[in-house]
Structure formats: structure tokens, C-alpha cells
Amino acid sequence: MEYTVQKLGQLAGVSTRTLRYYDELGLLKPARVNSSGYRIYGQAEVDLLQQILFFRELGLGLDAIKQILDDPTFDKAKALKEHRAQLLDRRRQLDVLIQNVDQSIEHAEGKITMTDKQKFDGFKQKLIDENEKKYGKEIREKYGDDTVNASNAKLSGMTQEQYEEVTQLANEVQSTLAEAFQTGDPSSDIAQKAADLHKRWLMFYWKEYSKEAHAGLAQMYVDDVRFTAYYDVDQPGTAAFLRDAIHIYTGVIQP
């Protein structure tokens, strides 16, 4: 079955403007353009759009999606299985948050007493699950299960004040990095401040700090398209800039 751009947009629940933009990016080209100048999409394009929307739902940027789909080793069946596993993870995260809300309702009604720590357990578990889903495999391969498990335990055991502080610190890293990027100089004072803030943020999760590990993590931000997409979401090149700033900050240059 074939679809015009309008019909495909209606089918998928996206705007025709979005589909035209995907065409301009080379992300989703029509199968053909008919004699009247209308874009015509076939079954292959329908399946590809579904895949794109799956990736978008999981938070990937368009540049990262294009890199993945253009990879000649891309395996659609494998990707769908991974999507399913990630959606199940998301459902588990929602279940944890729902349980936390239910407990909060009972606390408000005077049926139970919640500690301050319990009030934030659902949010912290959600963060742990999201990190595991997105980066767990790579981080575990690079640093080992013991290190990652210790990091998760440290996050889970945070007090309310610590959790609020690390959340604020993460925002400060992003804002300082964005300001530093405009200088174009990873050795500038503001860029080195961003690297130092990044270290302080890491220490909420790491049991101990090493310059080599910090530099290695910064290199992963560039080597892994998902990390790159996260840092480059507003300004392409930010991940590489942060990597360079951290390498200068630590004095460790990765091979």
C-alpha cells in the first residue's frame, strides 16, 4: 500500500511538516515522487518511520538516529527487541513511581508515615534504571560490575539534601558548559570550571576519583553516539569540547 505525505502523516500521527523535514535530512526519503509532484511512501518507508518514531520515543536526537539507521550493520529485528526491553524498563520505572505516589497519598491521609528518604526513593530508582537502560552495558564493560553497582548503591542511599544538590549541580554543569562552548577554548577558565563541576557531579556517584577514569569517561562521550547526542542536543560539538576540557583538566590524554 502506498501513501501520500498527508496520508502517512495521518497514519503515524505526525505532521506533514515533520515528514518533509525528515526528507530534507535524508532520514526518510519517499519511495518516489509522482507526476503531480506528490511524495509517495511505500511499505519500506512506513516501517522506517515506525523505527524512527521508536528511537524518538526513547529520547534519541535525529542526528544520532540517522547515524544508527545508516550503519550497514543495522539489524531491524534486534533493534525492535531492544526497544521492547527498554519499554519494559520504562514500565517498571513507572510502577516504582506509582507505588511512591500511593505511599505518599497514604502518608497524606495519615495511614502511614514516610521518611524523607522514602519520599525520593522512586525518583532515584527511576534515575538508576534510566542510566542502566541507556548506558549500563558500556559502562559495565569499561569499569566493571562492582564499580557500577557501588555507584547505584551510592545514588540509592542519597539523602534528600544530597539528591537535590546533585540535581542542581547537573544543571550547573550544563549551563556552564554551554557558556564555555561559546569561547571555543577548552582551556579557558570557564571551560575548566565546567570540567571541575563535572568532577564534583561525578563524585556523587563514584566511590573514588581518578583522573584516568574521568578522562576515559570524557572520551566515551565522543565515542558513543548516545552520549554525543545528549551533549550535542542544543549545540553540535559540545561533547567533543567537554572531552577536550576534561583532558586538559586531568592532564590525561586518551589514545
PDB file of C-alpha atoms in Angstrom:
ATOM      1  CA  MET A   1       0.000   0.000   0.000  1.00  0.00           C
ATOM      2  CA  GLU A   2       1.222   3.483  -0.814  1.00  0.00           C
ATOM      3  CA  TYR A   3       0.624   6.778   0.982  1.00  0.00           C
ATOM      4  CA  THR A   4       0.918  10.451   0.159  1.00  0.00           C
ATOM      5  CA  VAL A   5       2.751  12.580   2.704  1.00  0.00           C
ATOM      6  CA  GLN A   6      -0.593  13.722   4.127  1.00  0.00           C
ATOM      7  CA  LYS A   7      -1.974  10.195   4.451  1.00  0.00           C
ATOM      8  CA  LEU A   8       1.231   8.909   6.039  1.00  0.00           C
ATOM      9  CA  GLY A   9       1.217  11.793   8.497  1.00  0.00           C
ATOM     10  CA  GLN A  10      -2.361  10.962   9.488  1.00  0.00           C
ATOM     11  CA  LEU A  11      -1.498   7.275   9.820  1.00  0.00           C
ATOM     12  CA  ALA A  12       1.539   7.876  12.032  1.00  0.00           C
ATOM     13  CA  GLY A  13       0.215  10.850  13.971  1.00  0.00           C
ATOM     14  CA  VAL A  14       2.942  13.236  12.791  1.00  0.00           C
ATOM     15  CA  SER A  15       2.705  16.441  10.813  1.00  0.00           C
ATOM     16  CA  THR A  16       3.412  16.679   7.102  1.00  0.00           C
ATOM     17  CA  ARG A  17       5.981  19.324   8.023  1.00  0.00           C
ATOM     18  CA  THR A  18       7.825  16.721  10.104  1.00  0.00           C
ATOM     19  CA  LEU A  19       7.846  14.247   7.226  1.00  0.00           C
ATOM     20  CA  ARG A  20       9.153  16.890   4.846  1.00  0.00           C
ATOM     21  CA  TYR A  21      11.866  17.761   7.349  1.00  0.00           C
ATOM     22  CA  TYR A  22      12.841  14.078   7.595  1.00  0.00           C
ATOM     23  CA  ASP A  23      13.095  14.079   3.805  1.00  0.00           C
ATOM     24  CA  GLU A  24      15.351  17.154   3.834  1.00  0.00           C
ATOM     25  CA  LEU A  25      17.630  15.477   6.400  1.00  0.00           C
ATOM     26  CA  GLY A  26      17.819  12.328   4.304  1.00  0.00           C
ATOM     27  CA  LEU A  27      16.330  10.428   7.215  1.00  0.00           C
ATOM     28  CA  LEU A  28      13.129   9.327   5.479  1.00  0.00           C
ATOM     29  CA  LYS A  29      13.013   9.775   1.716  1.00  0.00           C
ATOM     30  CA  PRO A  30       9.806   8.957  -0.191  1.00  0.00           C
ATOM     31  CA  ALA A  31       9.820   5.906  -2.417  1.00  0.00           C
ATOM     32  CA  ARG A  32       9.097   8.166  -5.364  1.00  0.00           C
ATOM     33  CA  VAL A  33       7.593  11.469  -6.424  1.00  0.00           C
ATOM     34  CA  ASN A  34       4.627  11.096  -8.774  1.00  0.00           C
ATOM     35  CA  SER A  35       3.920  13.107 -11.901  1.00  0.00           C
ATOM     36  CA  SER A  36       1.945  15.642  -9.865  1.00  0.00           C
ATOM     37  CA  GLY A  37       4.915  16.266  -7.577  1.00  0.00           C
ATOM     38  CA  TYR A  38       3.490  14.408  -4.580  1.00  0.00           C
ATOM     39  CA  ARG A  39       5.764  12.397  -2.311  1.00  0.00           C
ATOM     40  CA  ILE A  40       4.715   8.753  -2.310  1.00  0.00           C
ATOM     41  CA  TYR A  41       5.698   6.387   0.513  1.00  0.00           C
ATOM     42  CA  GLY A  42       5.639   2.602   0.367  1.00  0.00           C
ATOM     43  CA  GLN A  43       5.826  -0.196   2.927  1.00  0.00           C
ATOM     44  CA  ALA A  44       9.569   0.144   3.438  1.00  0.00           C
ATOM     45  CA  GLU A  45       9.148   3.831   4.285  1.00  0.00           C
ATOM     46  CA  VAL A  46       6.260   3.048   6.661  1.00  0.00           C
ATOM     47  CA  ASP A  47       8.453   0.570   8.530  1.00  0.00           C
ATOM     48  CA  LEU A  48      11.349   3.027   8.596  1.00  0.00           C
ATOM     49  CA  LEU A  49       9.131   5.782  10.002  1.00  0.00           C
ATOM     50  CA  GLN A  50       7.971   3.423  12.736  1.00  0.00           C
ATOM     51  CA  GLN A  51      11.610   2.752  13.608  1.00  0.00           C
ATOM     52  CA  ILE A  52      12.410   6.475  13.669  1.00  0.00           C
ATOM     53  CA  LEU A  53       9.476   7.167  15.986  1.00  0.00           C
ATOM     54  CA  PHE A  54      10.590   4.342  18.292  1.00  0.00           C
ATOM     55  CA  PHE A  55      14.013   5.954  18.572  1.00  0.00           C
ATOM     56  CA  ARG A  56      12.446   9.384  19.128  1.00  0.00           C
ATOM     57  CA  GLU A  57      10.277   7.972  21.897  1.00  0.00           C
ATOM     58  CA  LEU A  58      13.436   6.702  23.569  1.00  0.00           C
ATOM     59  CA  GLY A  59      14.914  10.199  23.508  1.00  0.00           C
ATOM     60  CA  LEU A  60      17.442   9.987  20.658  1.00  0.00           C
ATOM     61  CA  GLY A  61      18.147  13.037  18.512  1.00  0.00           C
ATOM     62  CA  LEU A  62      17.682  12.978  14.759  1.00  0.00           C
ATOM     63  CA  ASP A  63      21.423  13.062  14.011  1.00  0.00           C
ATOM     64  CA  ALA A  64      22.004  10.040  16.238  1.00  0.00           C
ATOM     65  CA  ILE A  65      19.063   8.195  14.661  1.00  0.00           C
ATOM     66  CA  LYS A  66      20.428   8.844  11.184  1.00  0.00           C
ATOM     67  CA  GLN A  67      23.842   7.501  12.176  1.00  0.00           C
ATOM     68  CA  ILE A  68      22.253   4.338  13.533  1.00  0.00           C
ATOM     69  CA  LEU A  69      19.991   3.742  10.533  1.00  0.00           C
ATOM     70  CA  ASP A  70      22.786   4.472   8.042  1.00  0.00           C
ATOM     71  CA  ASP A  71      25.012   1.880   9.695  1.00  0.00           C
ATOM     72  CA  PRO A  72      25.235  -1.078   7.274  1.00  0.00           C
ATOM     73  CA  THR A  73      25.201  -3.459  10.258  1.00  0.00           C
ATOM     74  CA  PHE A  74      21.839  -2.116  11.489  1.00  0.00           C
ATOM     75  CA  ASP A  75      19.582  -5.050  12.407  1.00  0.00           C
ATOM     76  CA  LYS A  76      15.886  -4.119  12.472  1.00  0.00           C
ATOM     77  CA  ALA A  77      14.734  -7.224  14.380  1.00  0.00           C
ATOM     78  CA  LYS A  78      17.440  -6.735  17.001  1.00  0.00           C
ATOM     79  CA  ALA A  79      16.543  -3.056  17.329  1.00  0.00           C
ATOM     80  CA  LEU A  80      12.879  -3.907  17.897  1.00  0.00           C
ATOM     81  CA  LYS A  81      13.810  -6.380  20.627  1.00  0.00           C
ATOM     82  CA  GLU A  82      15.938  -3.696  22.275  1.00  0.00           C
ATOM     83  CA  HIS A  83      13.029  -1.238  22.004  1.00  0.00           C
ATOM     84  CA  ARG A  84      10.791  -3.762  23.736  1.00  0.00           C
ATOM     85  CA  ALA A  85      13.276  -4.278  26.574  1.00  0.00           C
ATOM     86  CA  GLN A  86      13.616  -0.524  27.036  1.00  0.00           C
ATOM     87  CA  LEU A  87       9.846  -0.046  27.109  1.00  0.00           C
ATOM     88  CA  LEU A  88       9.567  -2.748  29.754  1.00  0.00           C
ATOM     89  CA  ASP A  89      12.210  -0.903  31.758  1.00  0.00           C
ATOM     90  CA  ARG A  90      10.179   2.266  31.427  1.00  0.00           C
ATOM     91  CA  ARG A  91       7.075   0.439  32.647  1.00  0.00           C
ATOM     92  CA  ARG A  92       8.986  -0.790  35.686  1.00  0.00           C
ATOM     93  CA  GLN A  93      10.113   2.769  36.365  1.00  0.00           C
ATOM     94  CA  LEU A  94       6.509   3.980  36.206  1.00  0.00           C
ATOM     95  CA  ASP A  95       5.448   1.170  38.555  1.00  0.00           C
ATOM     96  CA  VAL A  96       8.035   2.367  41.085  1.00  0.00           C
ATOM     97  CA  LEU A  97       6.801   5.954  40.805  1.00  0.00           C
ATOM     98  CA  ILE A  98       3.148   4.864  41.084  1.00  0.00           C
ATOM     99  CA  GLN A  99       3.990   2.916  44.237  1.00  0.00           C
ATOM    100  CA  ASN A 100       5.722   6.001  45.611  1.00  0.00           C
ATOM    101  CA  VAL A 101       2.669   8.155  44.845  1.00  0.00           C
ATOM    102  CA  ASP A 102       0.374   5.608  46.521  1.00  0.00           C
ATOM    103  CA  GLN A 103       2.545   5.680  49.632  1.00  0.00           C
ATOM    104  CA  SER A 104       2.532   9.484  49.568  1.00  0.00           C
ATOM    105  CA  ILE A 105      -1.283   9.500  49.433  1.00  0.00           C
ATOM    106  CA  GLU A 106      -1.462   7.160  52.420  1.00  0.00           C
ATOM    107  CA  HIS A 107       1.051   9.358  54.232  1.00  0.00           C
ATOM    108  CA  ALA A 108      -1.027  12.471  53.499  1.00  0.00           C
ATOM    109  CA  GLU A 109      -4.134  10.686  54.811  1.00  0.00           C
ATOM    110  CA  GLY A 110      -2.319   9.694  57.987  1.00  0.00           C
ATOM    111  CA  LYS A 111      -2.427   5.966  57.273  1.00  0.00           C
ATOM    112  CA  ILE A 112       1.371   5.505  57.162  1.00  0.00           C
ATOM    113  CA  THR A 113       4.482   7.526  57.943  1.00  0.00           C
ATOM    114  CA  MET A 114       7.061   8.090  55.208  1.00  0.00           C
ATOM    115  CA  THR A 115      10.615   9.150  55.902  1.00  0.00           C
ATOM    116  CA  ASP A 116      12.108  11.945  53.826  1.00  0.00           C
ATOM    117  CA  LYS A 117      14.333   9.360  52.134  1.00  0.00           C
ATOM    118  CA  GLN A 118      11.330   7.233  51.117  1.00  0.00           C
ATOM    119  CA  LYS A 119       9.689  10.252  49.512  1.00  0.00           C
ATOM    120  CA  PHE A 120      12.517  10.414  46.962  1.00  0.00           C
ATOM    121  CA  ASP A 121      13.220   6.702  46.515  1.00  0.00           C
ATOM    122  CA  GLY A 122      11.034   6.463  43.410  1.00  0.00           C
ATOM    123  CA  PHE A 123      12.835   9.319  41.647  1.00  0.00           C
ATOM    124  CA  LYS A 124      16.267   7.929  42.470  1.00  0.00           C
ATOM    125  CA  GLN A 125      15.316   4.440  41.301  1.00  0.00           C
ATOM    126  CA  LYS A 126      13.976   5.921  38.074  1.00  0.00           C
ATOM    127  CA  LEU A 127      17.313   7.655  37.504  1.00  0.00           C
ATOM    128  CA  ILE A 128      19.226   4.426  38.184  1.00  0.00           C
ATOM    129  CA  ASP A 129      17.010   2.470  35.800  1.00  0.00           C
ATOM    130  CA  GLU A 130      17.321   5.098  33.066  1.00  0.00           C
ATOM    131  CA  ASN A 131      21.104   5.133  33.343  1.00  0.00           C
ATOM    132  CA  GLU A 132      21.241   1.346  33.214  1.00  0.00           C
ATOM    133  CA  LYS A 133      18.962   1.282  30.193  1.00  0.00           C
ATOM    134  CA  LYS A 134      20.897   3.877  28.231  1.00  0.00           C
ATOM    135  CA  TYR A 135      24.497   3.271  29.232  1.00  0.00           C
ATOM    136  CA  GLY A 136      24.671   0.263  31.556  1.00  0.00           C
ATOM    137  CA  LYS A 137      26.240  -2.189  29.115  1.00  0.00           C
ATOM    138  CA  GLU A 138      29.034   0.126  28.009  1.00  0.00           C
ATOM    139  CA  ILE A 139      29.775   1.459  31.498  1.00  0.00           C
ATOM    140  CA  ARG A 140      29.874  -2.048  32.977  1.00  0.00           C
ATOM    141  CA  GLU A 141      32.217  -3.238  30.234  1.00  0.00           C
ATOM    142  CA  LYS A 142      34.512  -0.254  30.795  1.00  0.00           C
ATOM    143  CA  TYR A 143      34.509  -0.036  34.604  1.00  0.00           C
ATOM    144  CA  GLY A 144      33.191  -3.420  35.790  1.00  0.00           C
ATOM    145  CA  ASP A 145      30.051  -4.543  37.634  1.00  0.00           C
ATOM    146  CA  ASP A 146      31.415  -3.772  41.115  1.00  0.00           C
ATOM    147  CA  THR A 147      32.062  -0.132  40.246  1.00  0.00           C
ATOM    148  CA  VAL A 148      28.651   0.368  38.641  1.00  0.00           C
ATOM    149  CA  ASN A 149      26.807  -1.431  41.447  1.00  0.00           C
ATOM    150  CA  ALA A 150      28.630   0.694  44.028  1.00  0.00           C
ATOM    151  CA  SER A 151      27.646   3.821  42.108  1.00  0.00           C
ATOM    152  CA  ASN A 152      23.981   2.765  42.014  1.00  0.00           C
ATOM    153  CA  ALA A 153      24.068   1.984  45.729  1.00  0.00           C
ATOM    154  CA  LYS A 154      25.571   5.418  46.446  1.00  0.00           C
ATOM    155  CA  LEU A 155      22.768   7.110  44.494  1.00  0.00           C
ATOM    156  CA  SER A 156      20.095   4.991  46.158  1.00  0.00           C
ATOM    157  CA  GLY A 157      21.426   5.917  49.594  1.00  0.00           C
ATOM    158  CA  MET A 158      21.482   9.678  48.983  1.00  0.00           C
ATOM    159  CA  THR A 159      19.701  11.890  51.436  1.00  0.00           C
ATOM    160  CA  GLN A 160      17.095  14.347  50.220  1.00  0.00           C
ATOM    161  CA  GLU A 161      19.629  17.175  50.501  1.00  0.00           C
ATOM    162  CA  GLN A 162      22.271  15.267  48.535  1.00  0.00           C
ATOM    163  CA  TYR A 163      19.784  14.368  45.804  1.00  0.00           C
ATOM    164  CA  GLU A 164      18.714  18.000  45.465  1.00  0.00           C
ATOM    165  CA  GLU A 165      22.364  19.099  45.413  1.00  0.00           C
ATOM    166  CA  VAL A 166      23.416  16.666  42.680  1.00  0.00           C
ATOM    167  CA  THR A 167      20.389  17.632  40.586  1.00  0.00           C
ATOM    168  CA  GLN A 168      21.289  21.310  40.921  1.00  0.00           C
ATOM    169  CA  LEU A 169      24.922  20.509  40.134  1.00  0.00           C
ATOM    170  CA  ALA A 170      23.934  18.659  36.937  1.00  0.00           C
ATOM    171  CA  ASN A 171      22.062  21.757  35.780  1.00  0.00           C
ATOM    172  CA  GLU A 172      25.064  23.925  36.634  1.00  0.00           C
ATOM    173  CA  VAL A 173      27.353  21.669  34.578  1.00  0.00           C
ATOM    174  CA  GLN A 174      25.093  22.098  31.552  1.00  0.00           C
ATOM    175  CA  SER A 175      24.721  25.876  31.836  1.00  0.00           C
ATOM    176  CA  THR A 176      28.438  26.434  32.453  1.00  0.00           C
ATOM    177  CA  LEU A 177      29.373  24.123  29.606  1.00  0.00           C
ATOM    178  CA  ALA A 178      27.038  25.974  27.231  1.00  0.00           C
ATOM    179  CA  GLU A 179      28.678  29.277  28.201  1.00  0.00           C
ATOM    180  CA  ALA A 180      32.171  27.814  27.875  1.00  0.00           C
ATOM    181  CA  PHE A 181      31.432  26.362  24.447  1.00  0.00           C
ATOM    182  CA  GLN A 182      30.872  29.863  23.094  1.00  0.00           C
ATOM    183  CA  THR A 183      34.513  30.711  23.833  1.00  0.00           C
ATOM    184  CA  GLY A 184      35.740  27.893  21.592  1.00  0.00           C
ATOM    185  CA  ASP A 185      38.620  27.353  24.015  1.00  0.00           C
ATOM    186  CA  PRO A 186      38.545  24.217  26.200  1.00  0.00           C
ATOM    187  CA  SER A 187      41.471  25.592  28.230  1.00  0.00           C
ATOM    188  CA  SER A 188      39.624  28.794  29.168  1.00  0.00           C
ATOM    189  CA  ASP A 189      38.753  29.480  32.805  1.00  0.00           C
ATOM    190  CA  ILE A 190      35.040  28.919  32.202  1.00  0.00           C
ATOM    191  CA  ALA A 191      35.706  25.621  30.374  1.00  0.00           C
ATOM    192  CA  GLN A 192      37.919  24.425  33.215  1.00  0.00           C
ATOM    193  CA  LYS A 193      35.193  25.420  35.654  1.00  0.00           C
ATOM    194  CA  ALA A 194      32.797  23.199  33.686  1.00  0.00           C
ATOM    195  CA  ALA A 195      35.285  20.311  33.937  1.00  0.00           C
ATOM    196  CA  ASP A 196      35.615  20.855  37.694  1.00  0.00           C
ATOM    197  CA  LEU A 197      31.840  20.952  38.120  1.00  0.00           C
ATOM    198  CA  HIS A 198      31.652  17.735  36.129  1.00  0.00           C
ATOM    199  CA  LYS A 199      34.123  16.123  38.538  1.00  0.00           C
ATOM    200  CA  ARG A 200      32.086  17.303  41.540  1.00  0.00           C
ATOM    201  CA  TRP A 201      28.950  15.873  39.926  1.00  0.00           C
ATOM    202  CA  LEU A 202      30.706  12.541  39.313  1.00  0.00           C
ATOM    203  CA  MET A 203      31.742  12.264  42.946  1.00  0.00           C
ATOM    204  CA  PHE A 204      28.100  11.911  43.955  1.00  0.00           C
ATOM    205  CA  TYR A 205      28.155   8.619  42.049  1.00  0.00           C
ATOM    206  CA  TRP A 206      31.743   7.378  42.166  1.00  0.00           C
ATOM    207  CA  LYS A 207      33.251   5.732  45.209  1.00  0.00           C
ATOM    208  CA  GLU A 208      36.634   7.273  44.437  1.00  0.00           C
ATOM    209  CA  TYR A 209      38.030   9.608  41.810  1.00  0.00           C
ATOM    210  CA  SER A 210      40.832   9.016  39.332  1.00  0.00           C
ATOM    211  CA  LYS A 211      41.989  11.348  36.588  1.00  0.00           C
ATOM    212  CA  GLU A 212      42.324   8.409  34.185  1.00  0.00           C
ATOM    213  CA  ALA A 213      38.738   7.291  34.746  1.00  0.00           C
ATOM    214  CA  HIS A 214      37.469  10.855  34.339  1.00  0.00           C
ATOM    215  CA  ALA A 215      39.374  11.272  31.069  1.00  0.00           C
ATOM    216  CA  GLY A 216      38.153   7.870  29.863  1.00  0.00           C
ATOM    217  CA  LEU A 217      34.549   8.791  30.555  1.00  0.00           C
ATOM    218  CA  ALA A 218      35.004  12.050  28.653  1.00  0.00           C
ATOM    219  CA  GLN A 219      36.337  10.111  25.661  1.00  0.00           C
ATOM    220  CA  MET A 220      33.275   7.847  25.804  1.00  0.00           C
ATOM    221  CA  TYR A 221      31.094  10.945  25.440  1.00  0.00           C
ATOM    222  CA  VAL A 222      32.576  11.317  21.955  1.00  0.00           C
ATOM    223  CA  ASP A 223      32.926   7.643  21.011  1.00  0.00           C
ATOM    224  CA  ASP A 224      29.332   6.667  21.863  1.00  0.00           C
ATOM    225  CA  VAL A 225      26.682   8.366  19.707  1.00  0.00           C
ATOM    226  CA  ARG A 226      24.123   8.293  22.528  1.00  0.00           C
ATOM    227  CA  PHE A 227      26.371  10.286  24.858  1.00  0.00           C
ATOM    228  CA  THR A 228      27.261  12.609  21.997  1.00  0.00           C
ATOM    229  CA  ALA A 229      23.576  13.140  21.170  1.00  0.00           C
ATOM    230  CA  TYR A 230      22.869  14.043  24.810  1.00  0.00           C
ATOM    231  CA  TYR A 231      25.562  16.723  24.990  1.00  0.00           C
ATOM    232  CA  ASP A 232      25.146  17.937  21.396  1.00  0.00           C
ATOM    233  CA  VAL A 233      21.362  18.294  21.569  1.00  0.00           C
ATOM    234  CA  ASP A 234      21.493  22.128  21.511  1.00  0.00           C
ATOM    235  CA  GLN A 235      24.933  22.731  20.016  1.00  0.00           C
ATOM    236  CA  PRO A 236      26.814  20.135  17.908  1.00  0.00           C
ATOM    237  CA  GLY A 237      30.395  19.743  19.049  1.00  0.00           C
ATOM    238  CA  THR A 238      29.671  20.203  22.756  1.00  0.00           C
ATOM    239  CA  ALA A 239      30.586  16.615  23.672  1.00  0.00           C
ATOM    240  CA  ALA A 240      33.990  16.937  21.999  1.00  0.00           C
ATOM    241  CA  PHE A 241      34.515  20.315  23.670  1.00  0.00           C
ATOM    242  CA  LEU A 242      33.766  18.818  27.098  1.00  0.00           C
ATOM    243  CA  ARG A 243      36.104  15.917  26.339  1.00  0.00           C
ATOM    244  CA  ASP A 244      38.916  18.322  25.489  1.00  0.00           C
ATOM    245  CA  ALA A 245      38.259  20.449  28.576  1.00  0.00           C
ATOM    246  CA  ILE A 246      38.347  17.391  30.844  1.00  0.00           C
ATOM    247  CA  HIS A 247      41.521  16.085  29.214  1.00  0.00           C
ATOM    248  CA  ILE A 248      43.157  19.442  29.911  1.00  0.00           C
ATOM    249  CA  TYR A 249      41.733  19.482  33.439  1.00  0.00           C
ATOM    250  CA  THR A 250      43.041  15.984  34.250  1.00  0.00           C
ATOM    251  CA  GLY A 251      46.230  16.196  32.218  1.00  0.00           C
ATOM    252  CA  VAL A 252      45.361  12.793  30.770  1.00  0.00           C
ATOM    253  CA  ILE A 253      45.064  12.434  27.004  1.00  0.00           C
ATOM    254  CA  GLN A 254      43.339   9.267  25.831  1.00  0.00           C
ATOM    255  CA  PRO A 255      44.977   7.387  22.929  1.00  0.00           C
TER     256      PRO A 255
END
